[in-house]
């Protein structure tokens, strides 16, 4: 592939759409450029489960004709996108990354897919994920997803393919789903931007559920502006979903570039300076704090003492709900699950209902703590993950003790899940690289339905730094 | 709080109609014991001051 074609693929989606509208770029050429990259790189990275090549090219031809006819064009007209294979798209299978759903063909688009298509975007395919969006998959039935910055390392999950495809420019924009960090974790590990919107802002129909009270669909992209544009397209009421806010979503674009002068930001002490946080991650967050101060934000440290419990509380709730949904298959088709998924769901099946109930009350306390902090400050800031992407092999080792299980499953999740439990929006943006060349993520969370301020701060930080301009090497 | 043993976990699983393999049973036991330990600090929280309701949209 020529350098020019590679540059095109890494161009922000907003700029691609502008060039298409100005008749400077052919949607057909653009789709071909992405398909060429998929052909060349995805045999190693395994971002995709399904590539709908012929349909994408046919849609690109129609998009090109619409431009030629001078039709009114949507904000993402001609822009290629891909979605986590947890979301339905008409005529394509939705596997949820599982052998159990290998032949599950969708009869309709999920509302988020339909909305992106109505905005003119062109579906390239469906993206790899950990089985049933649970995380920890050991044997991926559709190929082991790999981190584009170092293929021996984990891309994060559960929206693994979405993080890879965004970071490695295998799609212009992608969608993931985040129940406990599944958008922000791959964004952080892969050096991309990942937004978990406020729960209730984006319709979830056509998405294979994990946990009804925490599942949230959102964008993983290469720039904050692209994430804002995607959110503006997919957010909004859905009369078929009683868990949706049935009001028009707030405008996230008008003040995106307004800066953070005077914005109050609280640094979450329990995450930013925790002994569990990698030293290079701590240094990157400290540098980000200084950057926000230079931009005029009022930064203070604050304490959220219940945050270290969030990972276990989250797993007691989400895993129990997942286990409830999978009981029949656990009895009848247990051997078809990946071994890690099966063991996680079996363990959750045996958790007493009283423990679930206690976790639900603890969730209310954690929510009160997070929302209380967000009355004092406008935004909360923390590392997205305790460290950079681990090696893939480390996740395949057997669990040898309860201490090993606690370290592997609870601590890491305490970084992202406070904002899932409290239903608040949170974004991960690149904030540096380790000395070994792996990306680090900065997490910014805000008040419910104030996704606009989260995006505004993320944009200000992104444009004051150059981390988002780095591109991964070809594997 | 004593840890659950693999035999106890197996009995629980069988009672629910689940049939973990021997290898599954070892890891499930570690996972369950880790979860019980991780949730133990909740007993010290004022859980009776809040309702166990998730957020509404």
Coordinates of N, CA and C in Angstrom, one line a residue, chain A residues 199 212 243-244 306 312 315-316 331 342-344 346-347 349-351 357 360-365 368 399-402 409-410 423 448-449, chain B residues 3 9 12-13 16-18 20 23-24 27-28 30-35 37-39 41-42 45-47 49-52 54-57:
Chain A
X199 N -25.3 6.1 30.6 CA -26.2 5.0 30.4 C -27.6 5.5 30.2
X212 N -28.3 -5.6 32.1 CA -29.3 -4.6 31.6 C -29.0 -3.2 32.2
X243 N -35.5 1.6 29.0 CA -34.3 2.1 29.8 C -33.6 3.2 29.1
X244 N -34.2 3.8 28.1 CA -33.6 4.9 27.4 C -34.2 6.2 27.9
X306 N -14.6 4.3 48.4 CA -15.3 3.0 48.0 C -14.8 2.5 46.6
X312 N -15.2 -5.7 42.4 CA -15.8 -6.9 43.0 C -17.4 -6.7 43.0
X315 N -18.6 -7.2 39.4 CA -18.6 -8.6 39.0 C -19.7 -9.3 39.7
X316 N -20.0 -9.0 40.9 CA -21.1 -9.7 41.6 C -22.4 -9.5 40.9
X331 N -26.2 -25.7 31.2 CA -26.6 -27.0 31.4 C -26.5 -27.9 30.2
X342 N -16.9 -20.2 30.5 CA -17.7 -21.2 31.2 C -17.4 -21.2 32.7
X343 N -16.1 -21.1 33.1 CA -15.8 -21.1 34.5 C -16.3 -19.8 35.2
X344 N -16.2 -18.7 34.5 CA -16.7 -17.4 35.1 C -18.2 -17.5 35.3
X346 N -20.1 -20.2 35.5 CA -20.4 -21.3 36.5 C -20.1 -20.7 37.9
X347 N -19.0 -20.0 38.1 CA -18.8 -19.5 39.4 C -19.9 -18.5 39.8
X349 N -22.9 -18.5 38.8 CA -24.1 -19.2 39.1 C -24.3 -19.6 40.5
X350 N -23.1 -19.8 41.2 CA -23.2 -20.3 42.6 C -23.1 -19.2 43.6
X351 N -23.1 -18.0 43.2 CA -23.0 -16.8 44.1 C -24.4 -16.7 44.8
X357 N -27.6 -9.1 46.3 CA -28.4 -8.0 46.9 C -27.5 -7.0 47.6
X360 N -25.8 -4.9 45.2 CA -26.7 -3.9 44.6 C -26.8 -2.7 45.6
X361 N -26.8 -2.9 46.9 CA -26.8 -1.8 47.9 C -25.4 -1.1 47.9
X362 N -24.4 -1.9 47.8 CA -23.0 -1.2 47.7 C -22.9 -0.4 46.4
X363 N -23.5 -0.8 45.4 CA -23.6 0.0 44.1 C -24.2 1.3 44.4
X364 N -25.3 1.3 45.2 CA -25.9 2.6 45.5 C -25.0 3.5 46.3
X365 N -24.2 2.9 47.2 CA -23.3 3.8 48.0 C -22.2 4.3 47.1
X368 N -23.5 7.1 45.1 CA -23.7 8.3 45.9 C -22.3 9.0 46.0
X399 N -5.8 -20.1 36.6 CA -6.0 -19.5 37.9 C -5.5 -20.4 39.0
X400 N -4.5 -20.0 39.8 CA -3.9 -20.9 40.7 C -4.3 -20.8 42.2
X401 N -5.0 -19.7 42.5 CA -5.4 -19.5 43.9 C -6.4 -18.4 43.9
X402 N -7.1 -18.2 45.1 CA -8.1 -17.1 45.2 C -7.4 -15.8 45.1
X409 N -9.0 -10.4 38.4 CA -10.4 -10.0 38.0 C -10.9 -8.8 38.7
X410 N -10.5 -8.4 39.9 CA -11.2 -7.4 40.6 C -10.4 -6.0 40.5
X423 N -23.5 5.0 36.3 CA -24.2 5.4 35.1 C -23.7 6.7 34.5
X448 N -23.9 12.7 34.8 CA -24.9 12.0 33.9 C -25.4 13.0 32.9
X449 N -25.5 12.6 31.7 CA -26.0 13.4 30.5 C -25.2 14.6 30.3
Chain B
X3 N -12.9 -20.9 53.6 CA -13.0 -21.1 52.2 C -13.9 -22.3 51.9
X9 N -18.3 -26.9 46.5 CA -18.6 -26.2 45.3 C -19.3 -27.2 44.3
X12 N -22.8 -27.8 45.4 CA -23.7 -26.7 45.0 C -24.0 -26.7 43.5
X13 N -23.0 -27.0 42.7 CA -23.2 -27.0 41.2 C -24.2 -28.1 40.9
X16 N -27.8 -27.3 41.4 CA -28.4 -26.4 40.4 C -28.4 -27.0 39.0
X17 N -28.1 -28.3 38.9 CA -28.1 -29.0 37.6 C -27.0 -28.6 36.7
X18 N -25.9 -28.1 37.3 CA -24.7 -27.8 36.5 C -23.6 -28.9 36.7
X20 N -19.8 -29.1 36.2 CA -18.4 -28.6 35.9 C -17.5 -29.8 35.8
X23 N -11.4 -30.1 36.2 CA -10.5 -28.9 36.0 C -11.3 -27.6 36.3
X24 N -12.5 -27.6 35.8 CA -13.4 -26.4 36.0 C -13.5 -26.1 37.5
X27 N -10.8 -24.1 39.4 CA -10.8 -22.7 39.1 C -12.1 -22.0 39.7
X28 N -13.2 -22.7 39.5 CA -14.5 -22.1 40.1 C -14.4 -21.9 41.6
X30 N -11.6 -21.3 43.3 CA -10.7 -20.2 43.5 C -11.5 -18.9 43.3
X31 N -12.3 -18.9 42.2 CA -13.1 -17.7 41.8 C -14.1 -17.3 42.9
X32 N -14.8 -18.4 43.3 CA -15.9 -18.1 44.3 C -15.3 -17.7 45.7
X33 N -14.2 -18.3 46.1 CA -13.6 -17.9 47.3 C -13.0 -16.4 47.2
X34 N -12.5 -16.1 46.1 CA -12.0 -14.7 45.8 C -13.2 -13.7 45.9
X35 N -14.3 -14.1 45.3 CA -15.4 -13.2 45.3 C -16.0 -13.0 46.7
X37 N -14.3 -13.3 49.5 CA -13.4 -12.4 50.2 C -13.5 -10.9 49.8
X38 N -13.7 -10.7 48.5 CA -13.8 -9.3 48.0 C -15.0 -8.7 48.5
X39 N -16.1 -9.4 48.6 CA -17.4 -8.8 49.1 C -17.5 -8.7 50.6
X41 N -15.8 -7.0 52.8 CA -15.8 -5.6 53.4 C -17.1 -4.9 53.3
X42 N -18.0 -5.4 52.5 CA -19.3 -4.8 52.3 C -20.1 -4.8 53.7
X45 N -20.1 -1.7 55.6 CA -20.7 -0.5 55.0 C -22.1 -0.3 55.5
X46 N -22.6 0.9 55.5 CA -24.0 1.2 55.9 C -25.0 0.8 54.8
X47 N -25.1 -0.5 54.5 CA -25.9 -0.9 53.4 C -27.4 -0.7 53.6
X49 N -28.7 1.9 54.7 CA -29.1 3.3 54.5 C -29.5 3.6 53.0
X50 N -29.3 2.6 52.1 CA -29.6 2.8 50.7 C -30.5 1.7 50.2
X51 N -31.3 2.0 49.1 CA -32.1 1.0 48.5 C -31.2 0.4 47.3
X52 N -31.4 -0.9 47.1 CA -30.6 -1.6 46.1 C -31.2 -1.3 44.7
X54 N -31.0 0.2 40.8 CA -30.1 0.8 39.8 C -30.5 2.1 39.4
X55 N -29.7 2.9 38.6 CA -30.1 4.2 38.2 C -31.3 4.1 37.2
X56 N -32.0 5.2 37.2 CA -33.1 5.2 36.2 C -32.6 6.2 35.1
X57 N -33.1 6.0 33.9 CA -32.6 6.8 32.7 C -33.1 8.2 32.9

